[in-house]
Coordinates of C-alpha atoms in Angstrom, one line a residue:
Chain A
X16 CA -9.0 10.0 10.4
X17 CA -12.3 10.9 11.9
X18 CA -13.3 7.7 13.1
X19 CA -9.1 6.8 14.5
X20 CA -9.9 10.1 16.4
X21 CA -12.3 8.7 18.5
X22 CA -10.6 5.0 18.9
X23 CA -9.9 4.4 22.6
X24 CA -6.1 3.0 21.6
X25 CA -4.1 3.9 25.0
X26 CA -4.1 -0.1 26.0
X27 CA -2.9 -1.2 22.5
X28 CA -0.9 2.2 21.1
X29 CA 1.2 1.2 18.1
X30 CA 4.2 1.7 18.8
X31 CA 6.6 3.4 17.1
X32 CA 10.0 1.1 17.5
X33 CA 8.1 -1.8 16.5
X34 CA 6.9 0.2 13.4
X35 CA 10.5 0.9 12.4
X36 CA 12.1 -2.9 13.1
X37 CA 8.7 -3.9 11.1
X38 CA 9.7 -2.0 8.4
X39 CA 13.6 -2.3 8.2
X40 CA 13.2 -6.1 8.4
X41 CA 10.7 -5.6 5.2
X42 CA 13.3 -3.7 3.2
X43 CA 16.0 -6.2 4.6
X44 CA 14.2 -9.3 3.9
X45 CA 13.3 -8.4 0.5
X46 CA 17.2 -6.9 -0.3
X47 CA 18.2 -10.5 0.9
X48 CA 15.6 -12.4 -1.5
X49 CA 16.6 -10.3 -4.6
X50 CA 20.5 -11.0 -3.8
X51 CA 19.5 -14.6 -3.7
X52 CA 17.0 -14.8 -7.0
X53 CA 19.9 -12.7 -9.1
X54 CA 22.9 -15.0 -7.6
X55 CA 20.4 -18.2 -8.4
X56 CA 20.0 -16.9 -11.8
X57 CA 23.2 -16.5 -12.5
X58 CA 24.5 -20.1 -10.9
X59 CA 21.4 -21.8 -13.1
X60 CA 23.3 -19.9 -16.2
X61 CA 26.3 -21.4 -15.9
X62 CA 24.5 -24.5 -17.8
X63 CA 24.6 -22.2 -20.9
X64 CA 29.3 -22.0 -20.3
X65 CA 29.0 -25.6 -19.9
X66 CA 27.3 -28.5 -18.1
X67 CA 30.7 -29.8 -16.4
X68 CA 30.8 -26.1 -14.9
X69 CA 27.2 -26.3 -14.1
X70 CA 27.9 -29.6 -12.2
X71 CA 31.0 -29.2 -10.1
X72 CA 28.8 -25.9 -8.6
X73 CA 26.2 -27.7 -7.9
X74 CA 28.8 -30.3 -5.9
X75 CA 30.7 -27.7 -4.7
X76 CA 27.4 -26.5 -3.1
X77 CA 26.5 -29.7 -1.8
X78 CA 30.1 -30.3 -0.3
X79 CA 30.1 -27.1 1.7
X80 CA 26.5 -27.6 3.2
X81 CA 25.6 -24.0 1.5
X82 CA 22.8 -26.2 -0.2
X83 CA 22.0 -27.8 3.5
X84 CA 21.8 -24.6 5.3
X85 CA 20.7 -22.1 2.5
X86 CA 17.7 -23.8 0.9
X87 CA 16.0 -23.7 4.8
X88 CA 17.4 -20.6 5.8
X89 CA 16.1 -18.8 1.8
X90 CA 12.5 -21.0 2.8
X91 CA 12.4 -18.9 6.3
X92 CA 13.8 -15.6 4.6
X93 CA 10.3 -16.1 2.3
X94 CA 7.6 -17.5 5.0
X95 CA 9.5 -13.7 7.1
X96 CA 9.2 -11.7 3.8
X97 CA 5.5 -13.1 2.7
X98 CA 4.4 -12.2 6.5
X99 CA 5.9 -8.2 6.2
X100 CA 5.2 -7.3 3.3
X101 CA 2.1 -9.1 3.2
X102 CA 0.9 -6.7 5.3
X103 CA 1.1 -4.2 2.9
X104 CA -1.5 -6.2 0.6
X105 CA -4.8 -5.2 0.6
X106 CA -6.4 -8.2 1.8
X107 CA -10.0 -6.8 3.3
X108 CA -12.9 -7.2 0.3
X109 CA -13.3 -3.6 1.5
X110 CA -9.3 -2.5 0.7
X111 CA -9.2 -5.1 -2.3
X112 CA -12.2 -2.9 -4.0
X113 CA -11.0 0.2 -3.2
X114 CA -7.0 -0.6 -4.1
X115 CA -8.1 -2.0 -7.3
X116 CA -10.6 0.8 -8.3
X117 CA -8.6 3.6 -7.8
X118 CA -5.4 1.8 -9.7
X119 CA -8.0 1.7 -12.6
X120 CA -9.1 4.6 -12.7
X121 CA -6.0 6.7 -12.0
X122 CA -4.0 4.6 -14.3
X123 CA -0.8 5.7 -12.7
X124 CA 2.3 3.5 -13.5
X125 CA 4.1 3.0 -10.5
X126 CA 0.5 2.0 -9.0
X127 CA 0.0 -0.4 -11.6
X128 CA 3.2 -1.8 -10.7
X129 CA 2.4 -2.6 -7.0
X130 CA -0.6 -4.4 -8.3
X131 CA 1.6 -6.6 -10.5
X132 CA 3.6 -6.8 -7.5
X133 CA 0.7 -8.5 -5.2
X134 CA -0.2 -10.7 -7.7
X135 CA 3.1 -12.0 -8.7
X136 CA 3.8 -12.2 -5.3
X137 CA 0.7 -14.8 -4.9
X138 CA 1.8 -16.6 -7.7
X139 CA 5.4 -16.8 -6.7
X140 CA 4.0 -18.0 -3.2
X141 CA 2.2 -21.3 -5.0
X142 CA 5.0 -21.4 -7.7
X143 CA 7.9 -21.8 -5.6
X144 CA 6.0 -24.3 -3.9
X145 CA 6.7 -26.2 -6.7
X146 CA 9.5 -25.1 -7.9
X147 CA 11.2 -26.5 -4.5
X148 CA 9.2 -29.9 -4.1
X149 CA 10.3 -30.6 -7.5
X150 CA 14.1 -30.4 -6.9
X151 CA 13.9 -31.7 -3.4
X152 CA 13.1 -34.9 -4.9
X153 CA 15.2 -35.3 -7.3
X154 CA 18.5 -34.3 -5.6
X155 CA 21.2 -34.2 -6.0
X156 CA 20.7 -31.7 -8.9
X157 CA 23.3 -31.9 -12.2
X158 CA 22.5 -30.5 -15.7
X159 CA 21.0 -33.5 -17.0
X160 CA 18.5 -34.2 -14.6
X161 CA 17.6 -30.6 -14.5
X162 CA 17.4 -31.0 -18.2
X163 CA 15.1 -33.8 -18.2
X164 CA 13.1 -31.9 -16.1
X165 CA 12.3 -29.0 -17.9
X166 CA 11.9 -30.9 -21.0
X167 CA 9.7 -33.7 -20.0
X168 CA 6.3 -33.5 -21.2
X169 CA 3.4 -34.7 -19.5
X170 CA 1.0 -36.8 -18.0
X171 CA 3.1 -39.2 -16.9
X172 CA 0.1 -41.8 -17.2
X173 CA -1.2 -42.4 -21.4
X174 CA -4.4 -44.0 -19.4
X175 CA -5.1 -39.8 -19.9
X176 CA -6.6 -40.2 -23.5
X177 CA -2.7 -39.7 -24.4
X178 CA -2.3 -36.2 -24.3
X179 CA 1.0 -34.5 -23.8
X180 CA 1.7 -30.7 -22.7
X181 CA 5.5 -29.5 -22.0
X182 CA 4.2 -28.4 -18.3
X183 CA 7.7 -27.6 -17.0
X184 CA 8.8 -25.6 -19.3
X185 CA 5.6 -23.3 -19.9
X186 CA 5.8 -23.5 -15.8
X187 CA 9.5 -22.3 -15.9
X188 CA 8.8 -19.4 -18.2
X189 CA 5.8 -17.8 -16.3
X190 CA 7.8 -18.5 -13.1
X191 CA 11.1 -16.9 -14.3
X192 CA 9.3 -13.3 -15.7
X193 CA 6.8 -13.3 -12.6
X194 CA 9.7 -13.8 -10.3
X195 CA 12.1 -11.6 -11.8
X196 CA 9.4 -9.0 -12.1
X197 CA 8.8 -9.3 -8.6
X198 CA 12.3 -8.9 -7.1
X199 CA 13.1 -6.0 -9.4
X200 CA 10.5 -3.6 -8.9
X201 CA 10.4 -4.9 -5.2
X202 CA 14.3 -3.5 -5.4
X203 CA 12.9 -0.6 -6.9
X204 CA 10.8 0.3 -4.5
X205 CA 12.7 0.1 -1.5
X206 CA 15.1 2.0 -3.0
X207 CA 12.4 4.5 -3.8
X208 CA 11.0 4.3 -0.1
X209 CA 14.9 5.2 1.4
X210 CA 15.3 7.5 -1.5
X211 CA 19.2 6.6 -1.9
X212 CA 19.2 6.8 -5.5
X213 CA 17.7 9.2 -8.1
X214 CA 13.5 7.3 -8.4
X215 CA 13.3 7.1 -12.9
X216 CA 17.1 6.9 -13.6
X217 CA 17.1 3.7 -11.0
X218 CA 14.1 2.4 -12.4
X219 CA 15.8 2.1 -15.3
X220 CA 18.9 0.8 -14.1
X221 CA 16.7 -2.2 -12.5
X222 CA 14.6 -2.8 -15.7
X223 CA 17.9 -3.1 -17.7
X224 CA 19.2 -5.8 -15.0
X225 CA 15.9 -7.1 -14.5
X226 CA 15.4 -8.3 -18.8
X227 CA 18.9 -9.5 -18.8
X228 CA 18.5 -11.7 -16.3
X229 CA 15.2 -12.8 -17.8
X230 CA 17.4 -13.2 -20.8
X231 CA 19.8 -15.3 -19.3
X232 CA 17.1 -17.1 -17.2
X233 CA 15.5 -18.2 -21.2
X234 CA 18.7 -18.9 -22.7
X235 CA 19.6 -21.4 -19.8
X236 CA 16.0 -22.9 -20.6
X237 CA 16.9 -23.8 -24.0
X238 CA 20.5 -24.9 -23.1
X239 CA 18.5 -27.6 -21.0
X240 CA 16.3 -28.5 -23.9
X241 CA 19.0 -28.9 -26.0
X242 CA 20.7 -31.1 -23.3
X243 CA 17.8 -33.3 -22.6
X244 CA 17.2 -33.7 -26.1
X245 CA 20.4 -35.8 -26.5
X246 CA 19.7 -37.9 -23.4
X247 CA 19.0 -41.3 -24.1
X248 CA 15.7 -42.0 -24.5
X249 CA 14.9 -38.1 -24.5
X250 CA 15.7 -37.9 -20.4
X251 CA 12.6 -38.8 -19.5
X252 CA 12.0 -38.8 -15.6
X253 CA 8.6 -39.3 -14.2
Chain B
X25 CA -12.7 24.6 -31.4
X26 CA -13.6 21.1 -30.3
X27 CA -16.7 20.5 -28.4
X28 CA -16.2 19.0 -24.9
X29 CA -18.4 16.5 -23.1
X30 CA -18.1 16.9 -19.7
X31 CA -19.4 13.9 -17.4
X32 CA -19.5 14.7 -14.0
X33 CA -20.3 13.2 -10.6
X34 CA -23.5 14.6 -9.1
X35 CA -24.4 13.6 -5.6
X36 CA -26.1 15.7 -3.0
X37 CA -25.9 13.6 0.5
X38 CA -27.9 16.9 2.4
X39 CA -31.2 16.0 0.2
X40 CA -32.9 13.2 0.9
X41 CA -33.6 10.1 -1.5
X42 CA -30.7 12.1 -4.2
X43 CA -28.8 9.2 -5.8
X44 CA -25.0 9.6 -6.6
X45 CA -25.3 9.6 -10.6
X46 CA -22.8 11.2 -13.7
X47 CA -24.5 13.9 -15.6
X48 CA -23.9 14.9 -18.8
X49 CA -22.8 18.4 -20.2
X50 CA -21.6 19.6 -23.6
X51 CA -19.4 23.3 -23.9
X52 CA -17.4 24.7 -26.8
X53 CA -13.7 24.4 -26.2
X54 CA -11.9 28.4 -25.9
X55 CA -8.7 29.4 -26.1
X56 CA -6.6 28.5 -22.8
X57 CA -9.7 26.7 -20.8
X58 CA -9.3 25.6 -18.0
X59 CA -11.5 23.4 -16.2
X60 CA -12.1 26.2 -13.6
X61 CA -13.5 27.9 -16.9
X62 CA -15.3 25.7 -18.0
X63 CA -17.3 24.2 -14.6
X64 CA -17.9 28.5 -14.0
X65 CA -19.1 28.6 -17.7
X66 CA -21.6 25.5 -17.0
X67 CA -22.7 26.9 -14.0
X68 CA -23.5 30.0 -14.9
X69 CA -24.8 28.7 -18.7
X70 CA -26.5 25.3 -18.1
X71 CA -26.5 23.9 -14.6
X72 CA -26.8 26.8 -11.6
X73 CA -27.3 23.6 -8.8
X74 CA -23.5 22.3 -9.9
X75 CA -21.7 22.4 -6.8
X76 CA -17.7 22.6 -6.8
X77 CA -15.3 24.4 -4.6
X78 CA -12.7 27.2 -6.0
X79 CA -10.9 30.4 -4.6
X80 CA -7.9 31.6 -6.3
X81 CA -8.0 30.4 -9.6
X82 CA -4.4 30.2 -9.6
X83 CA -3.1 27.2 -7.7
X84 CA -2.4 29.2 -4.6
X85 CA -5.5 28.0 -2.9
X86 CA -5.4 24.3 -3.7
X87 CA -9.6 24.2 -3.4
X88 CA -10.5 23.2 -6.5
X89 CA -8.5 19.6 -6.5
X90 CA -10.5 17.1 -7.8
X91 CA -10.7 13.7 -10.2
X92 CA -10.1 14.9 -13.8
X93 CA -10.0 12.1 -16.1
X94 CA -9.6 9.9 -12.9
X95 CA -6.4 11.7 -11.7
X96 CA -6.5 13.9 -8.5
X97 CA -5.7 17.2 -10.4
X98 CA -6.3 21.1 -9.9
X99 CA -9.1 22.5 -11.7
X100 CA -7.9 25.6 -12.3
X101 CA -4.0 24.5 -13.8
X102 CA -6.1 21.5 -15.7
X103 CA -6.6 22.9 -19.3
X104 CA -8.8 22.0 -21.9
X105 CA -6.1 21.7 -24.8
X106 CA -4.0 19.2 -22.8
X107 CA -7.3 16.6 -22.7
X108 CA -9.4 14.2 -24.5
X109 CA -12.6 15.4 -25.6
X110 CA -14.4 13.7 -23.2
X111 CA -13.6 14.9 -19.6
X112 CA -15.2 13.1 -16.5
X113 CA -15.1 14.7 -12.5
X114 CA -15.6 13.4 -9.8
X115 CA -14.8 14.4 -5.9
X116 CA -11.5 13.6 -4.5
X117 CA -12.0 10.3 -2.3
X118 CA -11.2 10.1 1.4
X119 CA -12.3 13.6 2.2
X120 CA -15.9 13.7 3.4
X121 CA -18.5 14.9 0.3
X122 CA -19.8 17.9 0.7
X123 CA -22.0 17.9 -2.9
X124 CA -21.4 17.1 -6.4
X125 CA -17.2 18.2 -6.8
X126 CA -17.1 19.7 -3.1
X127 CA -15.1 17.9 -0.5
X128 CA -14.2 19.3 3.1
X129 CA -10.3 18.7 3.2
X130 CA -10.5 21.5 5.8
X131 CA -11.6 18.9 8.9
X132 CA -8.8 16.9 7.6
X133 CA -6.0 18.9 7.3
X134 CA -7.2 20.2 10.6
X135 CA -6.4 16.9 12.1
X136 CA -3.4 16.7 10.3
X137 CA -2.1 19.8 11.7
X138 CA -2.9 18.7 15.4
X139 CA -1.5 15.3 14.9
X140 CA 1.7 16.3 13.2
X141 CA 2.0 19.5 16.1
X142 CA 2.5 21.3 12.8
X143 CA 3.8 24.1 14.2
X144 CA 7.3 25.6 15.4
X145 CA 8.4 24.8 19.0
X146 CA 10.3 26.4 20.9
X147 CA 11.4 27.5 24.1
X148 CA 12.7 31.0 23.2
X149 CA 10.3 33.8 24.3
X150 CA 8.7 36.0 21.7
X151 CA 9.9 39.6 21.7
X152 CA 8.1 42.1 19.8
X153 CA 10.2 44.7 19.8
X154 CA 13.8 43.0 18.8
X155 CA 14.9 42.7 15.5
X156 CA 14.6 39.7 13.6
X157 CA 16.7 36.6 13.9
X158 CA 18.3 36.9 10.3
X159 CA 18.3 32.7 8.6
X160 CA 20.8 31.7 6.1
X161 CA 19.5 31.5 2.6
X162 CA 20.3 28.4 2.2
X163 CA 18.1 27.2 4.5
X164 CA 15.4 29.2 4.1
X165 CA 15.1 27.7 0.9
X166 CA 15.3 24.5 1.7
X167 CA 12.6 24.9 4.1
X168 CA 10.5 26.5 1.5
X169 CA 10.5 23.7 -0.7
X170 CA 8.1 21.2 1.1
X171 CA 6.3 24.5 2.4
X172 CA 5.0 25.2 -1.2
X173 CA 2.3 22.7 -0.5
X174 CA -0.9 24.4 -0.4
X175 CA -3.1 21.2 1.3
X176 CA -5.3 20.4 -2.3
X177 CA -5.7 17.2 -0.9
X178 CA -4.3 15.5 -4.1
X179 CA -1.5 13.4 -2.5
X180 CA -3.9 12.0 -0.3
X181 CA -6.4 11.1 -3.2
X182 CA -4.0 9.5 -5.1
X183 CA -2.2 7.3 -2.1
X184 CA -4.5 3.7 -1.9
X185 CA -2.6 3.5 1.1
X186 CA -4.4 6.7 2.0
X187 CA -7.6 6.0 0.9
X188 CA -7.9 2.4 3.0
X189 CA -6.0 3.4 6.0
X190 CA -7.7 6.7 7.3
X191 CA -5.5 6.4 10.2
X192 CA -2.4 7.3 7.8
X193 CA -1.1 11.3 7.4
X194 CA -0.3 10.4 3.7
X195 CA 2.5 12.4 2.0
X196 CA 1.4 15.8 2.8
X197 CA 1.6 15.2 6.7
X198 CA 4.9 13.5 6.0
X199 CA 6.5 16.5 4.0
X200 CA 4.8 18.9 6.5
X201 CA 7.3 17.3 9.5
X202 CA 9.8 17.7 6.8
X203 CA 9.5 21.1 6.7
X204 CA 9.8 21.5 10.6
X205 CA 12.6 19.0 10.9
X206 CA 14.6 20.9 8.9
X207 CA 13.7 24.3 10.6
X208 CA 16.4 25.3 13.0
X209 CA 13.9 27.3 15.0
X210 CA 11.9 24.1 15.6
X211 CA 13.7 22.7 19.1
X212 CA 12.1 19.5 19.4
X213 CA 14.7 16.6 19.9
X214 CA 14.8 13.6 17.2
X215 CA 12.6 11.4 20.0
X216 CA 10.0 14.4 19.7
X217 CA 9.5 13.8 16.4
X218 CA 9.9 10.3 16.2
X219 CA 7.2 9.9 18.7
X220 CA 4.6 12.3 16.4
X221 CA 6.0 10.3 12.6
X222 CA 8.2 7.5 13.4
X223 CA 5.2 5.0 13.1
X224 CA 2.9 2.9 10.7
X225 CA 0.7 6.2 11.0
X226 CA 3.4 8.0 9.7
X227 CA 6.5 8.2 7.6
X228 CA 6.7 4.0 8.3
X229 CA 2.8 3.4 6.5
X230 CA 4.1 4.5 3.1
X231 CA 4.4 2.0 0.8
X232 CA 6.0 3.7 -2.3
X233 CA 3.7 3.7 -4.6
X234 CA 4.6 7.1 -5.8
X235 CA 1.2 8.7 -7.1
X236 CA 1.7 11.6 -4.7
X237 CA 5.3 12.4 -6.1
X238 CA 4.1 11.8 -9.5
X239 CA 0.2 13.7 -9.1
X240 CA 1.2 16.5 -6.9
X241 CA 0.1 19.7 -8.3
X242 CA 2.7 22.0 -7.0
X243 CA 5.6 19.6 -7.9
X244 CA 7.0 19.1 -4.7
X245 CA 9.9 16.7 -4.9
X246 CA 7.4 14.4 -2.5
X247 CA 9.6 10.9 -2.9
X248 CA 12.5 13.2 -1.8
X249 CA 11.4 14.6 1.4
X250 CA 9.1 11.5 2.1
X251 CA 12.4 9.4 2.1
X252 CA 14.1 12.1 4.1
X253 CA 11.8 12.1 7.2
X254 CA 11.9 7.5 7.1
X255 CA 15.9 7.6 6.5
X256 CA 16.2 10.5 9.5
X257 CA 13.5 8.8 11.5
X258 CA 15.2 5.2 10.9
X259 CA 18.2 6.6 12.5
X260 CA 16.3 8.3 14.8
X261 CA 14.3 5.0 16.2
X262 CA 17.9 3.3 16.3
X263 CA 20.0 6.0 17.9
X264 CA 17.3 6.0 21.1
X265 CA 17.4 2.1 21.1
X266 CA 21.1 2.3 21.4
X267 CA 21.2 5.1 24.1
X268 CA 18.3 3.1 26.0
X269 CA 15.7 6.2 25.7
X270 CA 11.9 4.7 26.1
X271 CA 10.0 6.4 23.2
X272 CA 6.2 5.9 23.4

């Protein structure tokens, strides 16, 4: 406070509307991307009711341009969000040392939390990366290429020395806790910043929602296994 | 009784060449120590240079806040039976060092104050002589929540929004316009205060991260009035957009 005492900042005030829009677009942006992550989870878990059901969605989806329009429009929605609450990050060296000192050595929860928040955050950044190229180019999507998918193993090319790893599904996993993680303690702390509901009894609340959709997100995994596994030739797409 | 090992920060900026270092120092464990007893009893016993600050002793004076175990804490409501063996101290961070444990949270707060126009305007002229306005209990009470704080400095210590932002009133500034905004003596209009907290310096900087509503020594339903001044100043910023009033 000394030193923004003495900072000349008539010409380039902050100012104070901006501040707010700033901010409700942060909390709105982020509501938006944990209404779309939970309704995703829960459209990928039909798989687990059936495949058929799993399949006419996905048409249906197609048919009715949501898949058109709302795989763009989420992609802008997380370029927005990544750019607000980005700037809550602390990205300086300077505020990276300090931010991760202080976590340490207060060892309070809820900061701990944030921290996982800005790394999962990075992650999420380079994961759905993926996550998107992936299905792009193999659209349409339908339970069984979706299944060969997460169960193919790889390198694709033996000229490797012939070693195999199950890349998609380890990749599936982390990307399924880290994201869910993400979009339910991001939920919780808006909440917690608007103080609508009551902070540890909410917390709770998200947690519970949070591990069953985890739950359902693994279970939908292993459906998908299971499917690929009686694909001819194991499903194999490379 | 346990014996304690106390580690704490020792640092002297005023003397040239002193190094910031942890010493060392070992006491018996009494019945109901605090850590106010304890720094007075290695002060007086081993260590007469130890510098920390205290007044009260009874969290009414909020001096003695400091890093206990790494937590922003009050000295003096800190006891001895509720910690580990091994206690570290250290200053709080962001305020300026002083020596050893001291920080000035005075200069601060000061700033705060004039920042935040922490004070009750009004329009009404002051008689001396007429009898006072009576305020509903109600209210008084509710005005006397946030106004419990007694400016330890803790909130601030344990905000890393706070500590890399020094531009930022952290959660005491933040529950000290509370306290005026829901004072009905206070006049000022909803575009008053917005222009004073409705900003990133203000009520829109805090990123929820909860260690002042958690840390506070006083217990001061922080998340609760924090969220009260952004929900109030939200619909503040909005109401003035609508009505086409230039704020700032």
């Amino acid at each position: 406070m000394e030193l923004a005492k003495n900072l000349q900042t008539t010409i380039n005030k902050s100012h104070g509307k901006t501040d707010l829009y700033v901010d409700l677009a942060q909390s709105i942006s982020g509501i938006l991307l944990v209404g779309f992550l939970w309704m995703h989870m829960l459209f990928v878990s039909t798989v687990v009711i059936n495949p058929a059901l799993f399949d006419t969605l996905s048409i249906g989806l197609d048919k009715y341009y949501l898949a058109q329009f709302g795989i763009p429009g989420t992609v802008l929605l997380i370029i927005v969000h990544i750019f607000l609450a980005g700037r809550r990050a602390p990205l300086r060296l300077r505020d990276l040392r300090i931010a991760w000192r202080l976590t340490r050595m207060m060892n309070h929860y809820d900061t701990w939390v944030w921290a996982g928040q800005v790394i999962t955050a990075l992650m999420i950044g380079i994961m759905a990366s993926m996550h998107l190229w992936t299905i792009m180019t193999s659209w349409p999507l339908r339970a069984a290429t979706s299944a060969a998918r997460v169960a193919s193993v790889g390198p694709a090319d033996h000229s490797f020395g012939g070693f195999e790893f199950p890349f998609f599904i380890v990749f599936y996993v982390i990307f399924l806790i880290v994201g869910e993680y993400h979009a339910g303690f991001g939920l919780y702390r808006i909440f917690v910043k608007w103080g609508w509901f009551e902070r540890h009894k909410m917390g709770w609340l998200l947690k519970g929602i949070t591990v069953i959709i985890i739950a359902l997100g693994f279970t939908a995994l292993y459906t998908f296994t299971q499917i690929a596994a009686n694909l001819p030739a194991g499903g194999a797409i490379h | 009784m346990r014996q304690l090992t106390f580690s704490i920060f020792r640092f002297n900026p005023n003397i040239p060449g002193d190094k910031p270092r942890m010493q060392e120092y070992k006491l018996e464990e009494q019945d109901g120590m605090s850590m106010f007893v304890a720094l007075t009893k290695i002060r007086e016993e081993l260590d007469p240079t130890l510098m920390f600050d205290f007044v009260c002793r009874a969290a009414i004076c909020g001096s003695c806040a400091m890093l206990i175990n790494g937590r922003p804490r009050l000295a003096c409501k800190t006891l001895a039976k509720n910690m580990p063996s091994r206690i570290t101290m250290m200053p709080l961070p962001v305020f300026k060092l002083i020596g050893d444990l001291c920080v000035d949270t005075g200069t601060w707060f000061k700033d705060l104050q004039i920042k935040t126009e922490a004070w009750v305007h009004t329009n009404k002229k002051f008689d001396p002589k007429a009898l006072e306005e009576k305020m509903d209990n109600e209210v008084a009470e509710k005005i006397y929540e946030p106004d419990r704080c007694v400016e330890c400095g803790c909130c601030v210590a344990a905000c890393i929004t706070a500590n890399i932002r020094d531009d930022f009133i952290g959660a005491t500034g933040i529950n000290r316009v509370a306290r005026f905004m829901l004072d009905p003596r206070d006049e000022r209009s909803d575009a008053d205060y917005f222009d004073v907290v409705g900003n990133e310096e203000g009520t829109f900087g805090c990123v929820g991260l909860m260690g002042c509503d958690d840390l506070c020594p006083m217990e001061i339903p922080l998340q609760e009035n924090l969220a009260y001044v952004r929900r109030k100043m939200a619909a503040a910023g909005l109401k003035l957009q609508f009505q086409g009033v230039k704020v700032s």
